[in-house]
Structure formats: structure tokens, C-alpha cells
């Protein structure tokens, strides 16, 4: 446990620095917008209700939903050619944080200004002071205490909301919290939560000192925090930039290779594998925990250089195809479509399929005589189904549900990591499992296959974005991963992360060692079978 905490503390500086940056910038921008807006609407009753109503409406939207809405909005603007910047990372995160911080500052600005005694304003105007000067010299200083309370509230809220930034590709303390949740790593969750709470307390204390007029102390606290975090970050290994594997083959991009992953262990393992395999001297940035379509859009926009996707996801979700011409045909047609429509290269089919399947406890299978999804359909009305939230939004679920006539008693959404424990503990009766997950065998679950073959294949393929697809050296290096992994190997790899508690980076190194060893054996065997010149 102590070793695990030390590992998390080594990751903390960069993530804390990123979190502080998000909070300071977003609250600062919110104040730049809110203070003049609050002064303006305080004297305009008609607009006051509208502005406060809109700001209050934004507050009713859950933080994750607001982030998702901003990302989708940027995607739509990008598709229309209006927006040419990034659709993930800092831009949508800052936009959502600024929107969330508006209400407390605007509202307190209005309350503070309206609380200024009218006779003071009349006296200033009677002395010939211009109206704008009355606002900024009389009203604003007198309302400062109330306004400052709003800034403190906005700051504390923003510290908490910023932890939600990981699913849109922005590193923060949420990277530790969500990552710990995915891998059931209590140390990662604890360090992330304690750091976020501590940051909120420090910033609130600094603002409290400023509110009391002790500006030197306030500035000293903030400056000490920024300097300390920056120095700590520089002195430790980066949490988002990981050193590449040492090896004879090294590709020099002149920058860090950016690799993305989804919110489950296998995706993180394969992202670490691709980044380390490239051998980039600058290391690589790992953008974790993103949704499938957000990650795909990030790849097309150049925010991510590569990630591992599954053919069935592209076929059904991106290409919106429902026909099933066969595994090899799907792989070939997918590659042609991605190249022609998005400039994406299918660099390496990794050699294994990770398909959706239904899994139940062994006693459930025996009780109902379940051998396939067709059998499950007959008793689905008595059972609860658990799955990751993304699956219930996919065409795959609609196709499976309609083809088999599935009608479960209840549908429960949860992260992929928690699904297996929920099934093991009897909280759900069925889950949409992944065939390469090591917990299926470890927990003695029974897999119910797609016996009618209504779902597409899910072969793992390493995709390269347009930003690096034309780099021959990168392409050739990554192509060497083609066919190097089997479903059995991935089951072992996933078990090492999900059950044994190893990190995705450690397991990726283990996979690389196995791939290199297999290649060396193949070379030796090839040399042994070559006839000598005498022959």
C-alpha cells in the first residue's frame, strides 16, 4: 500500500499543476465577464432576471453533462467549418468551468451593488461625478465584500468540477480519481481526493485573507502554491508524459507522441503499449478515459495521434453499417473508409478480437439452462442487465435487443470496471462483458455467445490520425505490432490490471517483452531453416 501511495505521489505534481491552472484561469475569466455584467444588470431590472435566470439554468445542468454539451457544440462547429481549434482538452474544459462559475459572481455582484445606500450614490451624482465613475469608484468598492464571497464560492465549486475533465482529454486531479475507479486503486483515489480537497482549502484561505484586507498574505499563499507546484512538477516524472521504452528502434517526432484511450483497462494497456513501442525520444502523452466518439473526433482533428479502436465500433457507430459481410471484409472496408473520409490509417490489426458477450454467474446459467443469448431472451424479463453507459446508446444494443427480443426487468448503467463486481455480488444478473476480460474466468462467469451472429466482429486495430499518418517512420514502426497479440494474451494482461493491481504501463512493458522475445525466436528459427551455401 505504501509503495502504491508513493507511486501516486510521483504522479501528483503534474496533475496538481494542471488542476491549479484550470481553476485560476477559469475563475479569472469568469470574473472578467461577471463583474461588468453584474454592475450593468444591477441597474436594469428587465435584464436582471434574464441574466440571472440564464446563469442559474447553467447551474442546474450536471457538471459532466455541461462538459459533454460543450464538446458536442465544438464538434458541431468544427464540422461546419466555424471552429478550427481543439474539440477536447483545455478548451471545452475551461468553457464549462467559466460557465459554471458565472452565477455566484454575477449574483453577488448584483446583491452587493443593490445593497449600496442610495443617498451615497445621489450625493456622488450631485457633486457632478459621471455615472460610470459612480459605478466603479463608489458602488464597486462598497460591494466588494459581497462580490468577494461569490468569488470564493465559485473557486471552491470550480476545484471540484475540474476533476471531471478527464473524459474530455484534459489532465487534472480527476485523472487520479477516475483512473483509480477504473482499476480499483484506492491509493490513486485517496491521493486525488485529498489533493483536490486540500487545494480547495488553500485557495479559499487565500481569498479569505484578501477579503480581510491582508493582501500580502493572500498573494504570498497563492504565489507559494504556484511556485511550489511548478518546482515539484519540474523535479518529478510527468504523469501525462511517459518515457518511451529504450530500444534499437526509435522514432523522432520532435515532440511527444499523443496516444488516447477509453475508460476501461484494456484500452489503457494498449495505449501504453503503442506509446512505449514507438520509442519516441520525447516520450508520449497519454490522454485517458475519453468516450469513443470524443476520442475518434480527437483523432480526426489531430488532438490525438493514435489509439486502438475495434472494428465493430467503427462499422456500427461511425460508418453506421448494419450488414455483416465477414471479418476480413469489414476490416478492409473499414480501412478504406477511414482513409478516404478522414485521412486515418489502420496501421496495425493487433491480432485479437474483443467482442461483446453476455455473462452470468454459473448458478444463474444452471438455474435457467442458459447456453446462449437466445436462451437468455426467454427469461430476460426476470433479470437485471448491467452495462457501460455507452453500450446502451449504441446501435449494437438496439440490434441485439430487437433480434433476440430481449426485455430485461431493469437496465443498470455503470463503469466497465464495476460491472464485474456488481455481477459477482448479485447486484445485477447479467452484464455485457468483453470476451478478453480476465475477470470472466477469475470469477467463474459463464459466457453466453451471440449465437445468431447479429453483432459485428470487434478486432482491435491501431489507428493513426492524419497528423502522423504520413510519417513513414512512425507508420513502419507501429505496423510491426500487427498480429502480435492473441485473445489469450490479452485475457492475462487484463487480469494483471483488473485483479492483480498492476498498472497499465507495467503490463504494457510485459507485453513488449513478450513481443520482442517472440520476434527474436522467429528470427533464430528462420536463420536455422535457411540452407547453407554448401547445400
GROMACS .gro file of N, CA, C and O in nm, residues 4-103:
model
  400
    4UNK      N    1   0.229   0.187  -0.336
    4UNK     CA    2   0.128   0.239  -0.427
    4UNK      C    3   0.106   0.388  -0.404
    4UNK      O    4   0.093   0.465  -0.499
    5UNK      N    5   0.102   0.429  -0.277
    5UNK     CA    6   0.084   0.572  -0.246
    5UNK      C    7   0.203   0.652  -0.298
    5UNK      O    8   0.187   0.762  -0.354
    6UNK      N    9   0.323   0.600  -0.280
    6UNK     CA   10   0.441   0.669  -0.332
    6UNK      C   11   0.435   0.685  -0.483
    6UNK      O   12   0.474   0.789  -0.537
    7UNK      N   13   0.386   0.583  -0.552
    7UNK     CA   14   0.371   0.592  -0.698
    7UNK      C   15   0.273   0.703  -0.735
    7UNK      O   16   0.294   0.779  -0.830
    8UNK      N   17   0.163   0.712  -0.659
    8UNK     CA   18   0.064   0.816  -0.687
    8UNK      C   19   0.118   0.954  -0.657
    8UNK      O   20   0.089   1.052  -0.727
    9UNK      N   21   0.197   0.965  -0.551
    9UNK     CA   22   0.258   1.094  -0.518
    9UNK      C   23   0.355   1.139  -0.627
    9UNK      O   24   0.369   1.259  -0.652
   10UNK      N   25   0.420   1.044  -0.694
   10UNK     CA   26   0.508   1.079  -0.805
   10UNK      C   27   0.428   1.131  -0.924
   10UNK      O   28   0.480   1.210  -1.004
   11UNK      N   29   0.303   1.088  -0.937
   11UNK     CA   30   0.217   1.136  -1.046
   11UNK      C   31   0.152   1.270  -1.013
   11UNK      O   32   0.103   1.339  -1.102
   12UNK      N   33   0.146   1.302  -0.883
   12UNK     CA   34   0.066   1.416  -0.837
   12UNK      C   35   0.109   1.552  -0.889
   12UNK      O   36   0.022   1.633  -0.928
   13UNK      N   37   0.239   1.586  -0.895
   13UNK     CA   38   0.277   1.725  -0.926
   13UNK      C   39   0.221   1.777  -1.058
   13UNK      O   40   0.165   1.888  -1.062
   14UNK      N   41   0.237   1.702  -1.167
   14UNK     CA   42   0.188   1.750  -1.296
   14UNK      C   43   0.036   1.765  -1.296
   14UNK      O   44  -0.018   1.861  -1.353
   15UNK      N   45  -0.033   1.669  -1.237
   15UNK     CA   46  -0.178   1.675  -1.235
   15UNK      C   47  -0.228   1.788  -1.146
   15UNK      O   48  -0.326   1.857  -1.178
   16UNK      N   49  -0.160   1.812  -1.034
   16UNK     CA   50  -0.196   1.924  -0.948
   16UNK      C   51  -0.170   2.056  -1.019
   16UNK      O   52  -0.251   2.150  -1.010
   17UNK      N   53  -0.058   2.065  -1.090
   17UNK     CA   54  -0.027   2.187  -1.164
   17UNK      C   55  -0.133   2.214  -1.271
   17UNK      O   56  -0.178   2.328  -1.288
   18UNK      N   57  -0.174   2.109  -1.341
   18UNK     CA   58  -0.278   2.125  -1.443
   18UNK      C   59  -0.410   2.168  -1.381
   18UNK      O   60  -0.483   2.251  -1.436
   19UNK      N   61  -0.440   2.113  -1.263
   19UNK     CA   62  -0.565   2.147  -1.195
   19UNK      C   63  -0.565   2.292  -1.148
   19UNK      O   64  -0.664   2.365  -1.165
   20UNK      N   65  -0.454   2.335  -1.088
   20UNK     CA   66  -0.442   2.474  -1.044
   20UNK      C   67  -0.458   2.569  -1.162
   20UNK      O   68  -0.527   2.672  -1.154
   21UNK      N   69  -0.394   2.535  -1.273
   21UNK     CA   70  -0.404   2.619  -1.393
   21UNK      C   71  -0.549   2.630  -1.439
   21UNK      O   72  -0.596   2.741  -1.472
   22UNK      N   73  -0.622   2.519  -1.441
   22UNK     CA   74  -0.762   2.522  -1.482
   22UNK      C   75  -0.845   2.613  -1.391
   22UNK      O   76  -0.926   2.694  -1.439
   23UNK      N   77  -0.824   2.601  -1.261
   23UNK     CA   78  -0.904   2.679  -1.166
   23UNK      C   79  -0.872   2.828  -1.175
   23UNK      O   80  -0.963   2.912  -1.183
   24UNK      N   81  -0.745   2.862  -1.176
   24UNK     CA   82  -0.706   3.003  -1.179
   24UNK      C   83  -0.754   3.071  -1.306
   24UNK      O   84  -0.812   3.181  -1.303
   25UNK      N   85  -0.733   3.006  -1.420
   25UNK     CA   86  -0.772   3.066  -1.548
   25UNK      C   87  -0.923   3.077  -1.559
   25UNK      O   88  -0.976   3.182  -1.599
   26UNK      N   89  -0.995   2.972  -1.523
   26UNK     CA   90  -1.141   2.974  -1.541
   26UNK      C   91  -1.208   3.073  -1.446
   26UNK      O   92  -1.298   3.148  -1.488
   27UNK      N   93  -1.165   3.078  -1.319
   27UNK     CA   94  -1.224   3.175  -1.226
   27UNK      C   95  -1.187   3.317  -1.267
   27UNK      O   96  -1.270   3.409  -1.260
   28UNK      N   97  -1.064   3.335  -1.313
   28UNK     CA   98  -1.024   3.468  -1.361
   28UNK      C   99  -1.108   3.514  -1.478
   28UNK      O  100  -1.156   3.629  -1.481
   29UNK      N  101  -1.130   3.425  -1.575
   29UNK     CA  102  -1.214   3.461  -1.691
   29UNK      C  103  -1.359   3.485  -1.649
   29UNK      O  104  -1.425   3.576  -1.701
   30UNK      N  105  -1.408   3.404  -1.554
   30UNK     CA  106  -1.545   3.424  -1.505
   30UNK      C  107  -1.561   3.560  -1.440
   30UNK      O  108  -1.664   3.628  -1.457
   31UNK      N  109  -1.461   3.604  -1.364
   31UNK     CA  110  -1.467   3.736  -1.300
   31UNK      C  111  -1.463   3.848  -1.405
   31UNK      O  112  -1.533   3.948  -1.392
   32UNK      N  113  -1.379   3.831  -1.507
   32UNK     CA  114  -1.371   3.931  -1.613
   32UNK      C  115  -1.507   3.951  -1.680
   32UNK      O  116  -1.546   4.062  -1.716
   33UNK      N  117  -1.582   3.842  -1.695
   33UNK     CA  118  -1.715   3.850  -1.757
   33UNK      C  119  -1.820   3.895  -1.656
   33UNK      O  120  -1.905   3.980  -1.685
   34UNK      N  121  -1.816   3.837  -1.537
   34UNK     CA  122  -1.924   3.854  -1.440
   34UNK      C  123  -1.929   3.991  -1.374
   34UNK      O  124  -2.037   4.045  -1.350
   35UNK      N  125  -1.812   4.048  -1.342
   35UNK     CA  126  -1.812   4.175  -1.269
   35UNK      C  127  -1.876   4.286  -1.352
   35UNK      O  128  -1.971   4.352  -1.306
   36UNK      N  129  -1.832   4.313  -1.476
   36UNK     CA  130  -1.901   4.417  -1.553
   36UNK      C  131  -2.046   4.382  -1.583
   36UNK      O  132  -2.133   4.470  -1.583
   37UNK      N  133  -2.073   4.251  -1.607
   37UNK     CA  134  -2.211   4.211  -1.634
   37UNK      C  135  -2.298   4.236  -1.512
   37UNK      O  136  -2.413   4.282  -1.523
   38UNK      N  137  -2.245   4.206  -1.393
   38UNK     CA  138  -2.322   4.228  -1.271
   38UNK      C  139  -2.350   4.374  -1.246
   38UNK      O  140  -2.461   4.412  -1.205
   39UNK      N  141  -2.250   4.460  -1.267
   39UNK     CA  142  -2.270   4.604  -1.250
   39UNK      C  143  -2.376   4.654  -1.348
   39UNK      O  144  -2.462   4.736  -1.313
   40UNK      N  145  -2.370   4.603  -1.470
   40UNK     CA  146  -2.462   4.650  -1.575
   40UNK      C  147  -2.606   4.610  -1.545
   40UNK      O  148  -2.697   4.693  -1.552
   41UNK      N  149  -2.630   4.482  -1.509
   41UNK     CA  150  -2.768   4.437  -1.489
   41UNK      C  151  -2.824   4.481  -1.355
   41UNK      O  152  -2.947   4.482  -1.338
   42UNK      N  153  -2.736   4.520  -1.260
   42UNK     CA  154  -2.787   4.563  -1.130
   42UNK      C  155  -2.879   4.682  -1.141
   42UNK      O  156  -2.970   4.700  -1.059
   43UNK      N  157  -2.860   4.767  -1.244
   43UNK     CA  158  -2.942   4.886  -1.263
   43UNK      C  159  -3.043   4.872  -1.377
   43UNK      O  160  -3.104   4.970  -1.417
   44UNK      N  161  -3.060   4.748  -1.424
   44UNK     CA  162  -3.155   4.723  -1.535
   44UNK      C  163  -3.244   4.606  -1.498
   44UNK      O  164  -3.213   4.490  -1.528
   45UNK      N  165  -3.357   4.634  -1.432
   45UNK     CA  166  -3.445   4.527  -1.383
   45UNK      C  167  -3.490   4.430  -1.492
   45UNK      O  168  -3.503   4.310  -1.465
   46UNK      N  169  -3.514   4.481  -1.612
   46UNK     CA  170  -3.561   4.391  -1.718
   46UNK      C  171  -3.456   4.286  -1.754
   46UNK      O  172  -3.489   4.170  -1.780
   47UNK      N  173  -3.331   4.328  -1.760
   47UNK     CA  174  -3.224   4.236  -1.797
   47UNK      C  175  -3.176   4.152  -1.679
   47UNK      O  176  -3.120   4.044  -1.698
   48UNK      N  177  -3.201   4.201  -1.558
   48UNK     CA  178  -3.150   4.133  -1.440
   48UNK      C  179  -3.206   3.991  -1.430
   48UNK      O  180  -3.133   3.894  -1.409
   49UNK      N  181  -3.335   3.980  -1.446
   49UNK     CA  182  -3.398   3.849  -1.439
   49UNK      C  183  -3.349   3.754  -1.547
   49UNK      O  184  -3.329   3.634  -1.523
   50UNK      N  185  -3.327   3.809  -1.668
   50UNK     CA  186  -3.281   3.724  -1.779
   50UNK      C  187  -3.141   3.671  -1.753
   50UNK      O  188  -3.115   3.551  -1.766
   51UNK      N  189  -3.050   3.760  -1.718
   51UNK     CA  190  -2.910   3.720  -1.697
   51UNK      C  191  -2.898   3.623  -1.580
   51UNK      O  192  -2.832   3.518  -1.591
   52UNK      N  193  -2.962   3.655  -1.467
   52UNK     CA  194  -2.955   3.565  -1.352
   52UNK      C  195  -3.025   3.433  -1.381
   52UNK      O  196  -2.983   3.326  -1.333
   53UNK      N  197  -3.132   3.439  -1.457
   53UNK     CA  198  -3.204   3.317  -1.493
   53UNK      C  199  -3.119   3.225  -1.579
   53UNK      O  200  -3.114   3.103  -1.556
   54UNK      N  201  -3.050   3.282  -1.678
   54UNK     CA  202  -2.963   3.201  -1.764
   54UNK      C  203  -2.848   3.142  -1.683
   54UNK      O  204  -2.815   3.023  -1.696
   55UNK      N  205  -2.786   3.225  -1.598
   55UNK     CA  206  -2.676   3.176  -1.515
   55UNK      C  207  -2.724   3.067  -1.419
   55UNK      O  208  -2.655   2.967  -1.397
   56UNK      N  209  -2.844   3.084  -1.365
   56UNK     CA  210  -2.900   2.981  -1.277
   56UNK      C  211  -2.934   2.854  -1.351
   56UNK      O  212  -2.916   2.744  -1.299
   57UNK      N  213  -2.980   2.867  -1.476
   57UNK     CA  214  -3.012   2.749  -1.557
   57UNK      C  215  -2.886   2.666  -1.583
   57UNK      O  216  -2.890   2.543  -1.579
   58UNK      N  217  -2.776   2.734  -1.609
   58UNK     CA  218  -2.650   2.663  -1.632
   58UNK      C  219  -2.612   2.583  -1.508
   58UNK      O  220  -2.563   2.470  -1.517
   59UNK      N  221  -2.639   2.640  -1.389
   59UNK     CA  222  -2.605   2.571  -1.265
   59UNK      C  223  -2.684   2.443  -1.245
   59UNK      O  224  -2.639   2.351  -1.175
   60UNK      N  225  -2.804   2.436  -1.304
   60UNK     CA  226  -2.886   2.316  -1.286
   60UNK      C  227  -2.836   2.199  -1.370
   60UNK      O  228  -2.875   2.085  -1.345
   61UNK      N  229  -2.752   2.225  -1.468
   61UNK     CA  230  -2.700   2.119  -1.553
   61UNK      C  231  -2.586   2.049  -1.480
   61UNK      O  232  -2.493   2.115  -1.434
   62UNK      N  233  -2.590   1.915  -1.467
   62UNK     CA  234  -2.479   1.845  -1.401
   62UNK      C  235  -2.346   1.873  -1.470
   62UNK      O  236  -2.341   1.896  -1.593
   63UNK      N  237  -2.239   1.876  -1.392
   63UNK     CA  238  -2.108   1.913  -1.445
   63UNK      C  239  -2.066   1.831  -1.565
   63UNK      O  240  -2.018   1.884  -1.667
   64UNK      N  241  -2.081   1.697  -1.557
   64UNK     CA  242  -2.040   1.612  -1.668
   64UNK      C  243  -2.124   1.639  -1.792
   64UNK      O  244  -2.074   1.637  -1.905
   65UNK      N  245  -2.254   1.664  -1.771
   65UNK     CA  246  -2.341   1.692  -1.884
   65UNK      C  247  -2.303   1.824  -1.950
   65UNK      O  248  -2.308   1.837  -2.074
   66UNK      N  249  -2.264   1.923  -1.870
   66UNK     CA  250  -2.223   2.052  -1.927
   66UNK      C  251  -2.097   2.036  -2.010
   66UNK      O  252  -2.085   2.092  -2.119
   67UNK      N  253  -2.000   1.959  -1.959
   67UNK     CA  254  -1.878   1.931  -2.035
   67UNK      C  255  -1.911   1.863  -2.167
   67UNK      O  256  -1.858   1.898  -2.272
   68UNK      N  257  -2.000   1.763  -2.161
   68UNK     CA  258  -2.038   1.691  -2.282
   68UNK      C  259  -2.105   1.784  -2.382
   68UNK      O  260  -2.080   1.776  -2.503
   69UNK      N  261  -2.192   1.873  -2.332
   69UNK     CA  262  -2.261   1.966  -2.421
   69UNK      C  263  -2.163   2.060  -2.490
   69UNK      O  264  -2.177   2.090  -2.610
   70UNK      N  265  -2.062   2.108  -2.416
   70UNK     CA  266  -1.962   2.197  -2.475
   70UNK      C  267  -1.883   2.123  -2.582
   70UNK      O  268  -1.858   2.177  -2.691
   71UNK      N  269  -1.843   1.999  -2.553
   71UNK     CA  270  -1.767   1.920  -2.651
   71UNK      C  271  -1.850   1.897  -2.777
   71UNK      O  272  -1.801   1.914  -2.889
   72UNK      N  273  -1.976   1.859  -2.760
   72UNK     CA  274  -2.062   1.836  -2.876
   72UNK      C  275  -2.082   1.964  -2.957
   72UNK      O  276  -2.087   1.962  -3.080
   73UNK      N  277  -2.094   2.077  -2.885
   73UNK     CA  278  -2.107   2.205  -2.955
   73UNK      C  279  -1.984   2.238  -3.037
   73UNK      O  280  -1.994   2.282  -3.153
   74UNK      N  281  -1.866   2.216  -2.980
   74UNK     CA  282  -1.742   2.241  -3.054
   74UNK      C  283  -1.730   2.146  -3.173
   74UNK      O  284  -1.681   2.184  -3.280
   75UNK      N  285  -1.773   2.020  -3.155
   75UNK     CA  286  -1.769   1.925  -3.266
   75UNK      C  287  -1.858   1.971  -3.380
   75UNK      O  288  -1.821   1.963  -3.498
   76UNK      N  289  -1.977   2.020  -3.345
   76UNK     CA  290  -2.070   2.068  -3.448
   76UNK      C  291  -2.012   2.190  -3.520
   76UNK      O  292  -2.021   2.200  -3.644
   77UNK      N  293  -1.952   2.281  -3.445
   77UNK     CA  294  -1.891   2.399  -3.507
   77UNK      C  295  -1.772   2.359  -3.594
   77UNK      O  296  -1.749   2.417  -3.701
   78UNK      N  297  -1.697   2.259  -3.548
   78UNK     CA  298  -1.583   2.212  -3.627
   78UNK      C  299  -1.629   2.148  -3.757
   78UNK      O  300  -1.570   2.170  -3.863
   79UNK      N  301  -1.737   2.068  -3.749
   79UNK     CA  302  -1.790   2.004  -3.870
   79UNK      C  303  -1.843   2.107  -3.968
   79UNK      O  304  -1.836   2.088  -4.091
   80UNK      N  305  -1.894   2.220  -3.916
   80UNK     CA  306  -1.947   2.326  -4.003
   80UNK      C  307  -1.837   2.418  -4.053
   80UNK      O  308  -1.864   2.509  -4.133
   81UNK      N  309  -1.715   2.397  -4.008
   81UNK     CA  310  -1.603   2.480  -4.052
   81UNK      C  311  -1.593   2.612  -3.979
   81UNK      O  312  -1.510   2.696  -4.015
   82UNK      N  313  -1.672   2.631  -3.873
   82UNK     CA  314  -1.670   2.756  -3.798
   82UNK      C  315  -1.557   2.756  -3.695
   82UNK      O  316  -1.494   2.859  -3.671
   83UNK      N  317  -1.533   2.641  -3.635
   83UNK     CA  318  -1.431   2.629  -3.531
   83UNK      C  319  -1.316   2.543  -3.582
   83UNK      O  320  -1.338   2.432  -3.630
   84UNK      N  321  -1.195   2.592  -3.570
   84UNK     CA  322  -1.079   2.519  -3.619
   84UNK      C  323  -0.983   2.478  -3.507
   84UNK      O  324  -0.877   2.423  -3.533
   85UNK      N  325  -1.022   2.508  -3.385
   85UNK     CA  326  -0.938   2.473  -3.272
   85UNK      C  327  -0.967   2.334  -3.221
   85UNK      O  328  -1.038   2.254  -3.282
   86UNK      N  329  -0.915   2.304  -3.103
   86UNK     CA  330  -0.931   2.172  -3.042
   86UNK      C  331  -1.073   2.154  -2.990
   86UNK      O  332  -1.137   2.248  -2.942
   87UNK      N  333  -1.124   2.031  -3.003
   87UNK     CA  334  -1.257   1.999  -2.951
   87UNK      C  335  -1.249   1.920  -2.821
   87UNK      O  336  -1.352   1.886  -2.764
   88UNK      N  337  -1.129   1.890  -2.775
   88UNK     CA  338  -1.111   1.822  -2.647
   88UNK      C  339  -1.006   1.898  -2.566
   88UNK      O  340  -0.947   1.995  -2.614
   89UNK      N  341  -0.983   1.853  -2.444
   89UNK     CA  342  -0.875   1.910  -2.364
   89UNK      C  343  -0.913   2.039  -2.294
   89UNK      O  344  -1.024   2.056  -2.241
   90UNK      N  345  -0.822   2.136  -2.298
   90UNK     CA  346  -0.836   2.258  -2.218
   90UNK      C  347  -0.951   2.346  -2.265
   90UNK      O  348  -1.019   2.408  -2.182
   91UNK      N  349  -0.974   2.354  -2.396
   91UNK     CA  350  -1.075   2.448  -2.447
   91UNK      C  351  -1.215   2.417  -2.395
   91UNK      O  352  -1.280   2.503  -2.333
   92UNK      N  353  -1.270   2.297  -2.417
   92UNK     CA  354  -1.404   2.270  -2.363
   92UNK      C  355  -1.408   2.270  -2.211
   92UNK      O  356  -1.509   2.309  -2.152
   93UNK      N  357  -1.299   2.227  -2.147
   93UNK     CA  358  -1.297   2.225  -2.001
   93UNK      C  359  -1.306   2.367  -1.945
   93UNK      O  360  -1.387   2.394  -1.855
   94UNK      N  361  -1.225   2.458  -1.997
   94UNK     CA  362  -1.229   2.596  -1.950
   94UNK      C  363  -1.365   2.660  -1.979
   94UNK      O  364  -1.418   2.735  -1.896
   95UNK      N  365  -1.420   2.631  -2.096
   95UNK     CA  366  -1.551   2.689  -2.131
   95UNK      C  367  -1.657   2.645  -2.030
   95UNK      O  368  -1.737   2.727  -1.982
   96UNK      N  369  -1.659   2.516  -1.996
   96UNK     CA  370  -1.758   2.466  -1.900
   96UNK      C  371  -1.734   2.524  -1.761
   96UNK      O  372  -1.828   2.562  -1.691
   97UNK      N  373  -1.608   2.532  -1.719
   97UNK     CA  374  -1.578   2.586  -1.587
   97UNK      C  375  -1.616   2.733  -1.575
   97UNK      O  376  -1.667   2.777  -1.472
   98UNK      N  377  -1.591   2.810  -1.680
   98UNK     CA  378  -1.628   2.951  -1.678
   98UNK      C  379  -1.779   2.966  -1.668
   98UNK      O  380  -1.830   3.047  -1.589
   99UNK      N  381  -1.853   2.889  -1.746
   99UNK     CA  382  -1.999   2.896  -1.741
   99UNK      C  383  -2.050   2.861  -1.601
   99UNK      O  384  -2.144   2.923  -1.551
  100UNK      N  385  -1.989   2.761  -1.538
  100UNK     CA  386  -2.033   2.718  -1.407
  100UNK      C  387  -2.001   2.821  -1.299
  100UNK      O  388  -2.071   2.830  -1.197
  101UNK      N  389  -1.896   2.899  -1.320
  101UNK     CA  390  -1.853   2.996  -1.218
  101UNK      C  391  -1.926   3.130  -1.230
  101UNK      O  392  -1.911   3.217  -1.143
  102UNK      N  393  -2.005   3.148  -1.336
  102UNK     CA  394  -2.069   3.278  -1.359
  102UNK      C  395  -2.170   3.314  -1.250
  102UNK      O  396  -2.172   3.427  -1.201
  103UNK      N  397  -2.257   3.220  -1.214
  103UNK     CA  398  -2.371   3.253  -1.128
  103UNK      C  399  -2.331   3.313  -0.994
  103UNK      O  400  -2.382   3.420  -0.958
   0.00000   0.00000   0.00000
